[in-house]
Amino acid sequence: MPNSTYPMAAADCPSRVILDQIADKWSVLVLAALCNEPLRFNALRRQLEGITQKALSHTLRRLERNGIVERRVIASAPVAVEYRITPLGRTLEAPFQALHQWTLQYHHEVEKARSIYDARQQALEDETEGC
């Protein structure tokens, strides 16, 4: 049964599927890297510390399928592939910039909340070990 209070939470809600495609960890970082200029696969991979070749390929395919990124084959020897943000993808810049600004503004509060949570969890673990 769809959730009428939060329709985006419904499994069949189109926005839920799209958000899953564009707002995951690597998609946001890929789009940020492509924001200034088109990049070839390996240049993009070098900019994204920690991403595997498989994860980058998967992310780029998903973004291309959704019309957010376009893939262009460059006729050279060897053949090269370049990725760029599409006009549709550019419409995500403002929301992603707002999200980035939020992280800059509130990261101290998030870190403080983590510390409080971790201390509480540690205290609970210490209590249960003493039993």
Short mmCIF file of C-alpha atoms in Angstrom, two decimals:
data_model
loop_
_atom_site.label_atom_id
_atom_site.label_comp_id
_atom_site.label_asym_id
_atom_site.label_seq_id
_atom_site.Cartn_x
_atom_site.Cartn_y
_atom_site.Cartn_z
CA MET A 1 0.00 0.00 0.00
CA PRO A 2 1.51 3.38 -1.01
CA ASN A 3 2.36 5.77 1.77
CA SER A 4 0.07 8.78 1.29
CA THR A 5 2.01 10.92 3.77
CA TYR A 6 5.33 10.36 2.00
CA PRO A 7 4.50 9.24 -1.54
CA MET A 8 8.18 9.37 -2.51
CA ALA A 9 8.72 6.41 -0.15
CA ALA A 10 6.36 4.22 -2.19
CA ALA A 11 8.22 1.51 -4.08
CA ASP A 12 6.53 2.45 -7.36
CA CYS A 13 7.17 6.19 -7.09
CA PRO A 14 9.19 7.40 -10.14
CA SER A 15 11.09 9.96 -8.08
CA ARG A 16 12.34 7.22 -5.75
CA VAL A 17 13.83 5.32 -8.66
CA ILE A 18 15.43 8.44 -10.13
CA LEU A 19 16.83 9.56 -6.77
CA ASP A 20 18.37 6.13 -6.35
CA GLN A 21 20.05 6.57 -9.73
CA ILE A 22 21.42 10.10 -9.31
CA ALA A 23 21.95 10.64 -5.61
CA ASP A 24 24.10 7.69 -4.68
CA LYS A 25 27.65 8.11 -3.41
CA TRP A 26 29.50 7.86 -6.71
CA SER A 27 26.99 9.61 -8.99
CA VAL A 28 27.20 12.85 -7.03
CA LEU A 29 31.00 12.74 -7.10
CA VAL A 30 31.13 11.85 -10.81
CA LEU A 31 28.87 14.78 -11.65
CA ALA A 32 30.96 17.11 -9.51
CA ALA A 33 34.10 15.99 -11.36
CA LEU A 34 32.45 16.48 -14.76
CA CYS A 35 31.01 19.86 -13.80
CA ASN A 36 33.90 21.91 -15.18
CA GLU A 37 34.89 19.92 -18.23
CA PRO A 38 34.39 16.65 -20.08
CA LEU A 39 36.77 13.93 -18.94
CA ARG A 40 38.03 10.63 -20.22
CA PHE A 41 37.39 7.53 -18.15
CA ASN A 42 40.87 7.26 -16.62
CA ALA A 43 41.08 10.99 -15.87
CA LEU A 44 37.75 10.72 -14.11
CA ARG A 45 38.89 7.67 -12.18
CA ARG A 46 42.05 9.47 -11.03
CA GLN A 47 39.94 12.33 -9.65
CA LEU A 48 37.69 10.01 -7.64
CA GLU A 49 39.85 8.45 -4.95
CA GLY A 50 38.68 5.01 -3.93
CA ILE A 51 36.37 4.26 -6.86
CA THR A 52 36.93 0.96 -8.62
CA GLN A 53 36.86 0.61 -12.38
CA LYS A 54 33.72 -1.51 -12.07
CA ALA A 55 31.93 1.04 -9.85
CA LEU A 56 32.84 3.92 -12.18
CA SER A 57 31.68 2.01 -15.27
CA HIS A 58 28.40 1.11 -13.57
CA THR A 59 27.83 4.68 -12.38
CA LEU A 60 28.55 6.18 -15.80
CA ARG A 61 26.20 3.70 -17.52
CA ARG A 62 23.39 4.54 -15.09
CA LEU A 63 23.91 8.28 -15.53
CA GLU A 64 24.04 7.87 -19.32
CA ARG A 65 20.86 5.77 -19.32
CA ASN A 66 19.07 8.50 -17.36
CA GLY A 67 20.22 11.23 -19.75
CA ILE A 68 22.43 12.93 -17.15
CA VAL A 69 25.79 12.15 -18.79
CA GLU A 70 26.68 11.51 -22.41
CA ARG A 71 29.42 9.25 -23.68
CA ARG A 72 31.36 10.32 -26.74
CA VAL A 73 33.79 8.09 -28.61
CA ILE A 74 36.84 10.00 -29.82
CA ALA A 75 38.34 8.68 -33.03
CA SER A 76 41.97 8.32 -32.08
CA ALA A 77 44.52 5.57 -31.78
CA PRO A 78 43.72 3.97 -29.44
CA VAL A 79 40.05 4.86 -29.37
CA ALA A 80 39.17 7.04 -26.39
CA VAL A 81 35.89 7.75 -24.64
CA GLU A 82 34.95 11.06 -23.08
CA TYR A 83 32.10 11.80 -20.69
CA ARG A 84 30.27 15.08 -20.28
CA ILE A 85 27.23 16.37 -18.46
CA THR A 86 24.13 16.81 -20.62
CA PRO A 87 21.84 19.85 -20.43
CA LEU A 88 19.51 17.74 -18.27
CA GLY A 89 22.43 16.88 -16.01
CA ARG A 90 23.28 20.57 -15.67
CA THR A 91 19.90 21.10 -14.01
CA LEU A 92 21.26 19.12 -11.05
CA GLU A 93 24.05 21.61 -10.37
CA ALA A 94 21.97 23.92 -8.17
CA PRO A 95 20.53 21.17 -5.93
CA PHE A 96 23.94 19.48 -5.62
CA GLN A 97 25.61 22.82 -4.83
CA ALA A 98 23.00 23.42 -2.13
CA LEU A 99 23.71 19.97 -0.69
CA HIS A 100 27.45 20.65 -0.77
CA GLN A 101 26.96 23.99 0.99
CA TRP A 102 24.89 22.24 3.64
CA THR A 103 27.74 19.79 4.30
CA LEU A 104 30.20 22.66 4.66
CA GLN A 105 27.90 24.54 7.00
CA TYR A 106 26.89 21.62 9.22
CA HIS A 107 29.76 19.13 9.16
CA HIS A 108 30.83 20.13 12.70
CA GLU A 109 27.34 19.41 14.01
CA VAL A 110 27.31 16.06 12.23
CA GLU A 111 30.71 15.17 13.68
CA LYS A 112 29.50 16.18 17.16
CA ALA A 113 26.38 14.02 16.78
CA ARG A 114 28.56 11.08 15.71
CA SER A 115 30.80 11.50 18.74
CA ILE A 116 27.81 11.61 21.10
CA TYR A 117 26.28 8.54 19.45
CA ASP A 118 29.59 6.63 19.52
CA ALA A 119 30.12 7.47 23.22
CA ARG A 120 26.59 6.24 24.04
CA GLN A 121 27.14 3.04 22.08
CA GLN A 122 30.47 2.45 23.80
CA ALA A 123 28.86 3.00 27.22
CA LEU A 124 26.16 0.45 26.36
CA GLU A 125 28.77 -2.06 25.22
CA ASP A 126 30.79 -1.49 28.40
CA GLU A 127 27.66 -2.09 30.51
CA THR A 128 26.82 -5.35 28.75
CA GLU A 129 30.41 -6.61 29.05
CA GLY A 130 30.30 -6.06 32.80
CA CYS A 131 27.28 -8.35 33.23
#
